[in-house]
Structure formats: C-alpha cells, structure tokens
C-alpha cells in the first residue's frame, strides 16, 4: 500500500471512529428506523432472538443500559470489527485473484 493510500485509509478509519463515538449522543430516544420498521412489519416483534447478542442494543451490560460510555465502546468495537472483517476479506480476494492470474 502506497503512503498516500495509507493516509487515505487511516483518515477513513478516524472518520468512522468519530462517527461511532458521537452516534450515541446524537441518536434519538425514540425507536430508530430499524425498530420502527420491525414494529410495522412483524406481527409480534418481541420474539426470542436466535442467539444472545454480546452487546445488546449498543450497550455493555456491565456498564448499565443508560451509560453512554457503553454505547461508545460498543460502537467502536463494532466499527473496528467490521473494518477488520472487510480488510481480511479484501486480502483473501486479492490473493485469490493473484492465484487465478498466474
């Protein structure tokens, strides 16, 4: 990766993390779009989940549901996790294309 591309990727990661940190403070206390749609579409939205989320409703259970720090930490963890998965998939696909072209 060229130095110019490294700076661009690092800038994108910083922007994503800033959005993740600010999101809990800017979010509405009313149901978000996903919850609102679920309530409109599903006849019984309070069904049991297939598996228990480690960070339910963007919170860290140890810190409490109303603690905004838990929301910030869970958003940062989620952002870094998604970026890591995307980066790993990119490396896998790049190596697969190299093998096909040789």
Coordinates of N, CA, C and O in Angstrom, one line a residue:
X1 N 0.9 -1.2 0.0 CA 0.0 0.0 0.0 C 0.9 1.2 0.0 O 1.8 1.3 0.8
X2 N 0.6 2.1 -0.9 CA 1.4 3.4 -1.0 C 1.1 4.3 0.2 O 0.1 4.2 0.8
X3 N 2.1 5.1 0.5 CA 1.9 6.1 1.7 C 0.6 6.9 1.5 O -0.1 7.2 2.5
X4 N 0.3 7.3 0.2 CA -0.9 8.1 0.0 C -2.1 7.3 0.3 O -3.1 7.9 1.0
X5 N -2.2 6.1 -0.1 CA -3.3 5.2 0.2 C -3.4 4.9 1.7 O -4.5 4.8 2.3
X6 N -2.3 4.8 2.4 CA -2.3 4.5 3.9 C -2.9 5.7 4.6 O -3.8 5.5 5.5
X7 N -2.5 6.9 4.2 CA -3.1 8.1 4.8 C -4.6 8.2 4.5 O -5.4 8.5 5.4
X8 N -5.0 7.8 3.3 CA -6.5 7.8 3.0 C -7.2 6.8 3.8 O -8.3 7.1 4.4
X9 N -6.7 5.6 4.0 CA -7.4 4.6 4.8 C -7.4 5.0 6.3 O -8.4 4.8 6.9
X10 N -6.3 5.5 6.8 CA -6.3 5.9 8.2 C -7.3 7.1 8.4 O -7.9 7.1 9.4
X11 N -7.4 8.0 7.4 CA -8.4 9.1 7.5 C -9.8 8.5 7.6 O -10.6 9.0 8.4
X12 N -10.0 7.5 6.8 CA -11.4 6.9 6.8 C -11.7 6.2 8.1 O -12.8 6.3 8.6
X13 N -10.7 5.5 8.6 CA -10.9 4.9 10.0 C -11.1 5.9 11.0 O -12.0 5.7 11.9
X14 N -10.4 7.0 11.0 CA -10.6 8.1 12.0 C -12.0 8.6 11.9 O -12.7 8.8 12.9
X15 N -12.5 8.9 10.7 CA -13.8 9.4 10.4 C -14.9 8.4 11.0 O -15.8 8.8 11.6
X16 N -14.7 7.2 10.6 CA -15.6 6.1 11.1 C -15.7 6.1 12.6 O -16.7 5.9 13.2
X17 N -14.5 6.2 13.3 CA -14.5 6.1 14.7 C -15.1 7.4 15.4 O -15.8 7.3 16.4
X18 N -14.9 8.5 14.7 CA -15.5 9.8 15.3 C -17.0 9.6 15.2 O -17.7 10.0 16.1
X19 N -17.5 9.1 14.1 CA -19.0 8.9 13.9 C -19.5 7.9 15.0 O -20.5 8.1 15.6
X20 N -18.7 6.9 15.2 CA -19.1 5.8 16.2 C -19.1 6.4 17.6 O -20.0 6.1 18.4
X21 N -18.2 7.3 17.9 CA -18.1 7.9 19.2 C -19.3 8.9 19.4 O -19.9 9.0 20.5
X22 N -19.6 9.7 18.4 CA -20.7 10.7 18.5 C -22.1 10.1 18.4 O -23.0 10.7 18.8
X23 N -22.2 9.0 17.7 CA -23.5 8.4 17.4 C -24.4 8.2 18.7 O -25.6 8.6 18.6
X24 N -23.9 7.7 19.8 CA -24.8 7.5 20.9 C -25.4 8.8 21.5 O -26.5 8.9 22.0
X25 N -24.6 9.9 21.3 CA -25.1 11.2 21.8 C -26.0 11.9 20.9 O -26.8 12.8 21.3
X26 N -26.0 11.5 19.6 CA -26.9 12.2 18.6 C -28.1 11.4 18.3 O -29.0 11.8 17.6
X27 N -28.1 10.1 18.8 CA -29.3 9.2 18.5 C -30.5 9.7 19.2 O -30.5 10.2 20.3
X28 N -31.6 9.5 18.6 CA -32.9 9.8 19.1 C -33.3 8.8 20.2 O -33.0 7.6 20.1
X29 N -34.0 9.2 21.2 CA -34.5 8.3 22.2 C -35.8 7.5 21.7 O -36.2 6.5 22.3
X30 N -36.4 8.0 20.6 CA -37.5 7.3 20.0 C -37.0 6.1 19.3 O -35.8 6.0 19.0
X31 N -37.8 5.2 19.0 CA -37.4 4.0 18.2 C -36.7 4.4 16.9 O -37.2 5.2 16.2
X32 N -35.5 3.7 16.7 CA -34.8 4.0 15.4 C -35.5 3.4 14.3 O -36.6 2.8 14.4
X33 N -35.0 3.7 13.1 CA -35.7 3.2 11.9 C -35.8 1.7 11.8 O -36.9 1.2 11.4
X34 N -34.8 1.0 12.3 CA -34.9 -0.5 12.2 C -36.0 -1.0 13.2 O -36.8 -1.8 12.8
X35 N -36.0 -0.4 14.4 CA -37.1 -0.8 15.4 C -38.4 -0.4 14.9 O -39.4 -1.2 15.0
X36 N -38.6 0.8 14.3 CA -39.8 1.2 13.9 C -40.4 0.4 12.7 O -41.5 0.0 12.7
X37 N -39.5 0.0 11.8 CA -39.9 -0.9 10.7 C -40.3 -2.3 11.2 O -41.2 -2.9 10.7
X38 N -39.5 -2.8 12.2 CA -39.8 -4.1 12.7 C -41.2 -4.1 13.4 O -41.9 -5.0 13.2
X39 N -41.5 -3.0 14.1 CA -42.8 -2.9 14.7 C -44.0 -2.9 13.7 O -45.0 -3.4 13.9
X40 N -43.7 -2.2 12.5 CA -44.7 -2.1 11.4 C -44.9 -3.5 10.7 O -46.0 -3.8 10.3
X41 N -43.8 -4.2 10.4 CA -43.8 -5.3 9.6 C -44.1 -6.6 10.3 O -44.9 -7.4 9.9
X42 N -43.6 -6.8 11.5 CA -43.8 -8.0 12.3 C -45.0 -7.9 13.1 O -45.3 -6.9 13.8
X43 N -45.8 -9.0 13.1 CA -47.0 -9.0 14.0 C -46.6 -9.1 15.5 O -47.3 -8.6 16.3
X44 N -45.5 -9.8 15.8 CA -45.1 -10.0 17.2 C -43.6 -9.7 17.2 O -42.8 -10.6 17.1
X45 N -43.2 -8.4 17.3 CA -41.7 -8.0 17.3 C -41.0 -8.5 18.5 O -39.8 -8.5 18.5
X46 N -41.6 -8.9 19.6 CA -40.9 -9.3 20.8 C -40.7 -10.8 20.8 O -40.9 -11.5 21.8
X47 N -40.2 -11.4 19.7 CA -39.9 -12.8 19.7 C -38.5 -13.0 20.3 O -37.7 -12.1 20.4
X48 N -38.2 -14.2 20.6 CA -36.9 -14.6 21.2 C -35.8 -14.6 20.1 O -36.1 -15.1 19.0
X49 N -34.7 -14.0 20.3 CA -33.6 -14.0 19.3 C -33.0 -15.4 19.1 O -33.1 -16.2 20.0
X50 N -32.4 -15.6 18.0 CA -31.8 -16.9 17.7 C -30.6 -17.1 18.6 O -30.3 -18.2 19.0
X51 N -29.9 -16.0 18.9 CA -28.8 -16.1 19.9 C -28.7 -14.8 20.6 O -29.1 -13.8 20.1
X52 N -28.1 -14.8 21.8 CA -28.0 -13.6 22.6 C -26.8 -12.8 22.1 O -25.7 -13.3 21.9
X53 N -27.1 -11.5 21.9 CA -26.0 -10.6 21.5 C -25.1 -10.3 22.6 O -25.5 -10.1 23.7
X54 N -23.7 -10.2 22.3 CA -22.8 -9.8 23.4 C -22.9 -8.4 23.7 O -22.5 -8.0 24.8
X55 N -23.4 -7.5 22.8 CA -23.6 -6.1 23.1 C -25.0 -5.7 22.7 O -25.2 -5.0 21.8
X56 N -26.0 -6.1 23.6 CA -27.4 -5.8 23.2 C -27.7 -4.4 23.2 O -27.3 -3.6 24.1
X57 N -28.4 -3.9 22.1 CA -28.9 -2.5 22.0 C -27.7 -1.5 22.1 O -27.9 -0.5 22.8
X58 N -26.6 -1.9 21.6 CA -25.4 -1.0 21.6 C -25.0 -0.6 23.0 O -24.6 0.5 23.3
X59 N -25.1 -1.6 24.0 CA -24.7 -1.3 25.4 C -23.7 -2.4 25.8 O -23.6 -3.5 25.2
X60 N -23.0 -2.1 26.9 CA -22.2 -3.2 27.5 C -22.9 -3.4 28.9 O -23.0 -2.5 29.7
X61 N -23.4 -4.7 29.0 CA -24.3 -5.0 30.2 C -23.6 -4.6 31.5 O -24.3 -4.2 32.5
X62 N -22.3 -4.7 31.6 CA -21.6 -4.5 32.9 C -21.7 -3.0 33.2 O -21.8 -2.6 34.4
X63 N -21.7 -2.1 32.2 CA -21.8 -0.6 32.5 C -23.2 -0.1 32.7 O -23.4 1.0 33.0
X64 N -24.2 -0.9 32.4 CA -25.6 -0.5 32.5 C -26.1 0.0 31.2 O -25.4 0.4 30.3
X65 N -27.5 -0.1 31.1 CA -28.1 0.3 29.8 C -28.1 1.8 29.5 O -28.2 2.2 28.4
X66 N -28.1 2.6 30.5 CA -28.2 4.0 30.3 C -26.9 4.8 30.3 O -26.8 6.0 30.2
X67 N -25.8 4.0 30.4 CA -24.5 4.6 30.4 C -24.0 4.9 28.9 O -23.8 3.9 28.2
X68 N -23.9 6.2 28.5 CA -23.4 6.4 27.1 C -22.0 5.9 26.8 O -21.7 5.6 25.7
X69 N -21.2 5.7 27.9 CA -19.8 5.2 27.6 C -19.9 3.7 27.1 O -19.2 3.4 26.2
X70 N -20.9 3.0 27.5 CA -21.1 1.6 27.0 C -21.5 1.7 25.5 O -21.0 0.9 24.7
X71 N -22.3 2.7 25.1 CA -22.7 2.8 23.7 C -21.5 3.2 22.9 O -21.3 2.7 21.8
X72 N -20.6 4.1 23.4 CA -19.5 4.5 22.6 C -18.5 3.3 22.5 O -18.0 3.0 21.4
X73 N -18.3 2.6 23.5 CA -17.3 1.4 23.5 C -17.9 0.4 22.5 O -17.1 -0.2 21.7
X74 N -19.2 0.1 22.6 CA -19.7 -1.0 21.7 C -19.7 -0.5 20.3 O -19.5 -1.3 19.4
X75 N -19.9 0.8 20.0 CA -19.9 1.3 18.6 C -18.4 1.2 18.1 O -18.2 0.9 16.9
X76 N -17.4 1.5 18.9 CA -16.0 1.5 18.5 C -15.7 0.0 18.2 O -15.0 -0.3 17.2
X77 N -16.1 -0.9 19.1 CA -15.8 -2.3 18.9 C -16.4 -2.8 17.6 O -15.8 -3.5 16.8
X78 N -17.7 -2.4 17.4 CA -18.4 -2.9 16.2 C -17.7 -2.3 14.9 O -17.6 -3.0 13.9
X79 N -17.3 -1.0 15.0 CA -16.7 -0.4 13.8 C -15.4 -1.1 13.5 O -15.1 -1.4 12.3
X80 N -14.5 -1.3 14.5 CA -13.2 -1.9 14.3 C -13.4 -3.4 13.8 O -12.7 -3.9 13.0
X81 N -14.4 -4.1 14.3 CA -14.7 -5.5 13.9 C -15.1 -5.5 12.5 O -14.6 -6.3 11.7
X82 N -16.0 -4.6 12.0 CA -16.4 -4.6 10.6 C -15.2 -4.2 9.7 O -15.1 -4.8 8.7
X83 N -14.4 -3.2 10.1 CA -13.3 -2.9 9.3 C -12.3 -4.0 9.2 O -11.7 -4.3 8.2
X84 N -12.1 -4.7 10.3 CA -11.2 -5.9 10.3 C -11.7 -7.0 9.4 O -10.9 -7.6 8.6
X85 N -13.0 -7.3 9.4 CA -13.6 -8.3 8.6 C -13.4 -7.9 7.1 O -13.1 -8.7 6.2
X86 N -13.7 -6.6 6.8 CA -13.6 -6.1 5.4 C -12.2 -6.2 4.9 O -11.9 -6.6 3.8
X87 N -11.2 -5.9 5.8 CA -9.8 -5.9 5.4 C -9.4 -7.4 5.2 O -8.7 -7.7 4.2
X88 N -9.8 -8.3 6.0 CA -9.5 -9.7 5.9 C -10.1 -10.3 4.6 O -9.4 -11.0 3.9
X89 N -11.3 -9.9 4.3 CA -11.9 -10.4 3.0 C -11.2 -9.8 1.8 O -11.0 -10.5 0.8
X90 N -10.8 -8.5 1.9 CA -10.0 -7.9 0.9 C -8.7 -8.7 0.6 O -8.3 -8.9 -0.6
X91 N -8.0 -9.1 1.6 CA -6.8 -9.8 1.5 C -7.0 -11.2 0.8 O -6.3 -11.6 -0.1
X92 N -8.1 -11.8 1.3 CA -8.4 -13.2 0.7 C -8.8 -13.0 -0.7 O -8.3 -13.8 -1.6
X93 N -9.6 -12.1 -1.1 CA -9.9 -11.9 -2.5 C -8.8 -11.5 -3.4 O -8.6 -11.9 -4.5
X94 N -7.9 -10.7 -2.8 CA -6.7 -10.2 -3.5 C -5.8 -11.4 -3.8 O -5.3 -11.6 -5.0
X95 N -5.6 -12.3 -2.8 CA -4.7 -13.5 -3.0 C -5.4 -14.5 -4.0 O -4.7 -15.1 -4.8
X96 N -6.7 -14.6 -3.9 CA -7.4 -15.5 -4.9 C -7.3 -15.0 -6.3 O -7.0 -15.8 -7.2
X97 N -7.3 -13.7 -6.5 CA -7.2 -13.1 -7.9 C -5.8 -13.3 -8.4 O -5.5 -13.6 -9.5
X98 N -4.8 -13.2 -7.5 CA -3.4 -13.5 -7.9 C -3.2 -14.9 -8.3 O -2.5 -15.2 -9.3
X99 N -3.8 -15.9 -7.6 CA -3.7 -17.3 -8.0 C -4.3 -17.6 -9.3 O -3.8 -18.4 -10.1
X100 N -5.5 -16.9 -9.6 CA -6.2 -17.2 -10.8 C -5.4 -16.6 -12.0 O -5.5 -17.1 -13.1
X101 N -4.7 -15.5 -11.8 CA -4.0 -14.8 -12.9 C -2.6 -15.4 -13.2 O -2.0 -15.1 -14.2
X102 N -2.1 -16.3 -12.3 CA -0.8 -16.9 -12.5 C -0.9 -18.2 -13.3 O -1.8 -18.8 -13.5

